[in-house]
CSV table of C-alpha atoms in Angstrom, one decimal:
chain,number,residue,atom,x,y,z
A,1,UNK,CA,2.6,-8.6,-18.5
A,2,UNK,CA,4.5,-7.1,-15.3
A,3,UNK,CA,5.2,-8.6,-12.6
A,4,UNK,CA,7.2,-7.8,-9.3
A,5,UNK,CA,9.0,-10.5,-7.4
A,6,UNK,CA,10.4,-10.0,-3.6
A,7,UNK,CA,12.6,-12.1,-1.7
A,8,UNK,CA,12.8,-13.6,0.8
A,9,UNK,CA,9.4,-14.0,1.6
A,10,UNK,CA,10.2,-15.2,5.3
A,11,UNK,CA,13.0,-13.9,7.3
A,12,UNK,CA,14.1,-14.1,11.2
A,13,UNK,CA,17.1,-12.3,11.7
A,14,UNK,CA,19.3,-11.6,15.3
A,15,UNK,CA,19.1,-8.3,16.6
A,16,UNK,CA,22.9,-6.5,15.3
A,17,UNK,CA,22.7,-8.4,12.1
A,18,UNK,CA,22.9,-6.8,8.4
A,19,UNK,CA,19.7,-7.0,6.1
A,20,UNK,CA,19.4,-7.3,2.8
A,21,UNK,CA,16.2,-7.4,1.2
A,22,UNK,CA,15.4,-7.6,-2.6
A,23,UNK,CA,12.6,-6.3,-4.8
A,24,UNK,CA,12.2,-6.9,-9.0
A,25,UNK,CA,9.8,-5.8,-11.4
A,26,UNK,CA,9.3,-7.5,-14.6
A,27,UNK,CA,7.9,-6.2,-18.0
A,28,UNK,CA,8.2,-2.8,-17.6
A,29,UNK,CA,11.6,-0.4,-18.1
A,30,UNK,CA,11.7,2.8,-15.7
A,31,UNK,CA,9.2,2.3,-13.4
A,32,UNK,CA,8.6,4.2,-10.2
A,33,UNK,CA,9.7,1.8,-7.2
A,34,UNK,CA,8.8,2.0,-3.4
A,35,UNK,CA,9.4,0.4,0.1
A,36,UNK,CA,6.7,0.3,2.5
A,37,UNK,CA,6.9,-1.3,6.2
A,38,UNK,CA,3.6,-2.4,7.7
A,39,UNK,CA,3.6,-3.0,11.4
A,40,UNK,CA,1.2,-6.2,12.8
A,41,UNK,CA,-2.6,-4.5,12.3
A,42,UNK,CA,-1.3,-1.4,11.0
A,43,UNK,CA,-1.5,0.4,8.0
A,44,UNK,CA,2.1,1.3,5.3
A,45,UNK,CA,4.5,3.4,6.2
A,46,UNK,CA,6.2,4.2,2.8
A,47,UNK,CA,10.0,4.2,3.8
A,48,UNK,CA,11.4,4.9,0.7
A,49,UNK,CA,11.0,5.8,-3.0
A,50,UNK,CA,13.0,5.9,-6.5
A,51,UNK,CA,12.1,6.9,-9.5
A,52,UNK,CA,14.9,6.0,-11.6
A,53,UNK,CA,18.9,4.4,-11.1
A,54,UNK,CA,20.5,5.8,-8.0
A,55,UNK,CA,17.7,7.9,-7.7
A,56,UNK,CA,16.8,7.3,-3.3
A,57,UNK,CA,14.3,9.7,-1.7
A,58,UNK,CA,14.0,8.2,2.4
A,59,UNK,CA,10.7,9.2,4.0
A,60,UNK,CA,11.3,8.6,7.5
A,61,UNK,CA,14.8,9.0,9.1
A,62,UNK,CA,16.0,5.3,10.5
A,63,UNK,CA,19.3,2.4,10.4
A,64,UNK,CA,17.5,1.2,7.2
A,65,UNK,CA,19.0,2.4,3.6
A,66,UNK,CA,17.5,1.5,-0.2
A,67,UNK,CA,19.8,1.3,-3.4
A,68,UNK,CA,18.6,0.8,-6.8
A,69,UNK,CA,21.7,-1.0,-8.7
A,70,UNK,CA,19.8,-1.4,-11.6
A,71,UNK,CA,16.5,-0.2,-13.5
A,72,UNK,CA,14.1,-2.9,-12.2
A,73,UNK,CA,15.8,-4.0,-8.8
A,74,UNK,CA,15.0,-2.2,-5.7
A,75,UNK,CA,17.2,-3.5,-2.7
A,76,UNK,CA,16.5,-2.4,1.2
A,77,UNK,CA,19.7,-2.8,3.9
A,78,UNK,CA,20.5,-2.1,7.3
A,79,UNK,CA,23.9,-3.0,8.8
A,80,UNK,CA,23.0,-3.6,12.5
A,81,UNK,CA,19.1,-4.5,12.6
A,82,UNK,CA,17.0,-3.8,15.9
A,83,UNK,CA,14.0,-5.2,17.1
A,84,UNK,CA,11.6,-2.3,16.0
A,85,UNK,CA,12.6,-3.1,12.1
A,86,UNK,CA,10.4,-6.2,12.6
A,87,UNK,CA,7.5,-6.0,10.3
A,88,UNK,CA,5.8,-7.1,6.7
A,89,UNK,CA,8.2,-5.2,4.1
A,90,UNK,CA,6.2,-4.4,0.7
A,91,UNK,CA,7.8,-3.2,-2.4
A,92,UNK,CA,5.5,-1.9,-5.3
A,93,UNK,CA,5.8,-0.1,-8.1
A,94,UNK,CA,4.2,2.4,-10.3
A,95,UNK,CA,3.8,2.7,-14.2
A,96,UNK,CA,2.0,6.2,-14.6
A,97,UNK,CA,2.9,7.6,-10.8
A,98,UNK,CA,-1.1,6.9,-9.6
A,99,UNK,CA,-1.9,3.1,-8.9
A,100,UNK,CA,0.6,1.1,-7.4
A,101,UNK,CA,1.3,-2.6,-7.8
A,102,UNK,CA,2.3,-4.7,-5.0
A,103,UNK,CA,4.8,-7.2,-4.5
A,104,UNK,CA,4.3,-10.3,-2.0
A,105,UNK,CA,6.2,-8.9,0.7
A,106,UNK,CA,8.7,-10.2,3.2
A,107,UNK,CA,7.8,-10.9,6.8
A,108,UNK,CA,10.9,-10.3,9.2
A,109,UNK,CA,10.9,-10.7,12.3
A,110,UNK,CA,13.9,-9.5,14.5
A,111,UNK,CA,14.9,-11.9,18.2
B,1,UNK,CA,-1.4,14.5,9.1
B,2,UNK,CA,-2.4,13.9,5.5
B,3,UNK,CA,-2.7,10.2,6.3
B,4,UNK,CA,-6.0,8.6,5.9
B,5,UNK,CA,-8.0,7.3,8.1
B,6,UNK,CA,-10.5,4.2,8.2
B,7,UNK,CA,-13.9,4.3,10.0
B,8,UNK,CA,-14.6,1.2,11.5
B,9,UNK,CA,-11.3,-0.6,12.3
B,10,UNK,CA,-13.3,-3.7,12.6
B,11,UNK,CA,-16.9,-5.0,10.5
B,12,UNK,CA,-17.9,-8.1,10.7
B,13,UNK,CA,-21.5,-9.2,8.7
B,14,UNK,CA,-22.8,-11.7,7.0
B,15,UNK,CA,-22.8,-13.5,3.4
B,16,UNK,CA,-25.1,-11.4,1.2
B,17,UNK,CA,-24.8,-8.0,3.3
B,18,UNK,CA,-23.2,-4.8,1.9
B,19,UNK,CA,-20.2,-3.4,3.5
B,20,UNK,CA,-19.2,0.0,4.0
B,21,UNK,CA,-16.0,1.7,4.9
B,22,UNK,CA,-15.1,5.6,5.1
B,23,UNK,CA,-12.0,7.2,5.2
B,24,UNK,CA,-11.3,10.7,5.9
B,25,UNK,CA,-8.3,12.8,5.6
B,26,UNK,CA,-7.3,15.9,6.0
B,27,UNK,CA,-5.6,18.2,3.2
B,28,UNK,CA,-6.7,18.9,-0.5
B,29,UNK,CA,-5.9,15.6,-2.7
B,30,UNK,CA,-5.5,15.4,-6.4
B,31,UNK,CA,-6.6,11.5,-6.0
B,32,UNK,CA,-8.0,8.7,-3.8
B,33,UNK,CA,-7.3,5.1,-4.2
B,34,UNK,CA,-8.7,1.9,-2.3
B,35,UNK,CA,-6.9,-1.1,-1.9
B,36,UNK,CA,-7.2,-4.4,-0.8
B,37,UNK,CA,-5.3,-6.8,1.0
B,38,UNK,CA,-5.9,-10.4,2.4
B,39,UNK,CA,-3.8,-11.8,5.5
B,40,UNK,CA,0.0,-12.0,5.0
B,41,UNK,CA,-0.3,-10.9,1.4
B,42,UNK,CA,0.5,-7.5,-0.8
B,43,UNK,CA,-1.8,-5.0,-1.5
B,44,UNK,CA,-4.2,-5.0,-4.4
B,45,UNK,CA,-5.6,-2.0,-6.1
B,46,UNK,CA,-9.3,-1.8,-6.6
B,47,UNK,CA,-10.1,1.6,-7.3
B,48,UNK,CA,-9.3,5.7,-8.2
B,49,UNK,CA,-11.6,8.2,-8.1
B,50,UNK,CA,-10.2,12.2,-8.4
B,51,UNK,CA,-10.8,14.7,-6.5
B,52,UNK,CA,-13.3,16.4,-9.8
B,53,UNK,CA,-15.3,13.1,-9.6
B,54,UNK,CA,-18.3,12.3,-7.0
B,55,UNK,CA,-19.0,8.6,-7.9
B,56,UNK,CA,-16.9,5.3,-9.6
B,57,UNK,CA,-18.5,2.3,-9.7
B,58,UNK,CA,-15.9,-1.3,-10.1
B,59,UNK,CA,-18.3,-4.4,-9.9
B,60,UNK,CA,-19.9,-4.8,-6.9
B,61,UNK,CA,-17.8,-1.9,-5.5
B,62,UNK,CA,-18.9,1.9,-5.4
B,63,UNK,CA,-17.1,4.5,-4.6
B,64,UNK,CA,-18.0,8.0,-3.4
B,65,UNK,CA,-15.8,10.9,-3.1
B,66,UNK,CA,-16.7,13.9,-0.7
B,67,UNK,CA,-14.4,16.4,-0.8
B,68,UNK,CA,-16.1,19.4,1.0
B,69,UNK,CA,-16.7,16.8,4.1
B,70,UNK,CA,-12.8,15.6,3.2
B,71,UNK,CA,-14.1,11.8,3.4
B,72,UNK,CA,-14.7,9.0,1.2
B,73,UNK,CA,-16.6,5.8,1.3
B,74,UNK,CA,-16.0,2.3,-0.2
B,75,UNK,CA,-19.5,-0.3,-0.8
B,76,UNK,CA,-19.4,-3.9,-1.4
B,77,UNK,CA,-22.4,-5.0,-2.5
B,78,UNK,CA,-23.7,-8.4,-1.8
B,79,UNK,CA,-20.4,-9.5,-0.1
B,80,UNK,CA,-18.9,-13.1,-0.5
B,81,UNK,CA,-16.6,-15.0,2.1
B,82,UNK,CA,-14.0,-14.0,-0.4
B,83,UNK,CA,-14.3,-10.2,-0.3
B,84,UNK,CA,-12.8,-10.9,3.9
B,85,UNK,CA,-9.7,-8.8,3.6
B,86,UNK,CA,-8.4,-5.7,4.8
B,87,UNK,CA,-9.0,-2.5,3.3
B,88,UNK,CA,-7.3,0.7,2.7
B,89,UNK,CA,-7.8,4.2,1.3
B,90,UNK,CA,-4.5,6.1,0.1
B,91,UNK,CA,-4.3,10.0,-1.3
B,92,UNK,CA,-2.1,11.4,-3.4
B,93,UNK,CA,-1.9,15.2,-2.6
B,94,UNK,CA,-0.1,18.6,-3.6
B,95,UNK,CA,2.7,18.0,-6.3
B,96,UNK,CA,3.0,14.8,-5.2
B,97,UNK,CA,1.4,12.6,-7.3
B,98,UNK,CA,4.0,9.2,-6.7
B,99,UNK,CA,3.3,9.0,-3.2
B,100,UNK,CA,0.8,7.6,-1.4
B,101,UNK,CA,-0.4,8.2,2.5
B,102,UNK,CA,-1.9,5.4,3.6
B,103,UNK,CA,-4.9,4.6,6.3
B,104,UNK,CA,-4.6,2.2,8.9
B,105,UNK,CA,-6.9,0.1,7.3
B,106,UNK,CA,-10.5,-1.9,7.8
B,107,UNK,CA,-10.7,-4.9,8.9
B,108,UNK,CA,-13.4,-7.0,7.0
B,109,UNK,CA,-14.9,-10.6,8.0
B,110,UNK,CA,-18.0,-11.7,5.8
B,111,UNK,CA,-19.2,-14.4,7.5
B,112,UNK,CA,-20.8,-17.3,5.7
């Protein structure tokens, strides 16, 4: 069965600092991947989207950037974070471009 | 906007009462999807209906599709402590069939 992993699942970060966050999907080979941002009480903002190896579409300009090194790993960075990229980061992925399947998330919070 | 949007942002009721949420949006959609989501945790899909179909039924959940009023409603049926979550609608529109718009979501609390 598939499964997607995301780590860390907690994070507090200095304002100016780099981020790294990390996203993997197991049992599956070329899946769709995504990376949403969810403010507090809010609903996903889809940041950005890949559907294949060094394949980056970015939905909303920002100082955050995705790669995707390899088929199953989706990786979101910044270099210099700011306070406003504090939220719960969601990666998911898709198998037949329609439902999409969650992973976890990480909770960041920027001081 | 094509986002779509959940009406109430809040419902609270009891064990044993149905639920329902509606969420309109605003452009033609090839699909509509409603997920769930508990406190602090990832989203979980619960249902798709297309844009040819009226009705899907999951369970205790139903699902109706509108599209000449552009709106769509999710019931629980007999709700449980458990089913206390948020819940969201997503369309997929136009050529765009691998990304999804999301509402801002419905707050559930099913009381026991």
């Amino acid at each position: 069965s598939q499964t997607i992993h995301q780590w860390p699942a907690t994070l507090v970060q200095p304002v100016g600092s780099p981020l790294s966050l990390e996203c993997t999907v197991e049992g599956t080979s070329n899946p769709n991947l995504y990376w949403y941002r969810q403010a507090a009480g809010r609903g996903l903002q889809l940041l950005f989207y890949s559907v294949g190896i060094g394949q980056i579409s970015s939905e909303v300009p920002q100082n955050l950037s995705a790669s995707r090194p390899q088929d199953r790993q989706f990786i979101l960075s910044s270099k210099k974070l700011l306070l406003s990229d504090s939220g719960f980061y969601l990666c998911a992925w898709t198998p037949r471009l329609e439902t999409q399947y969650f992973g976890p998330g990480t909770r960041l919070l920027v001081l | 906007s094509q986002q779509g949007e959940e009406d109430p942002q809040a419902l609270s009721i009891q064990e044993g009462e149905n639920a329902t949420m509606n969420c309109s949006y605003k452009t033609s959609i090839n699909n509509l999807q409603w997920y769930r989501q508990n406190s602090g945790r990832g989203l979980v899909h619960l249902i798709l209906i297309r844009s040819n179909e009226r009705e899907k039924h999951s369970g205790r959940l139903r699902v109706t599709l509108d599209t000449s009023k552009k709106s769509s409603s999710l019931l629980i049926t007999a709700s449980r402590a458990a089913d206390t979550a948020s819940y969201f609608c997503a369309i997929t529109s136009g050529g765009s069939n691998y990304k999804l718009t999301f509402g801002k979501g419905t707050l559930l609390t099913v009381n026991p």
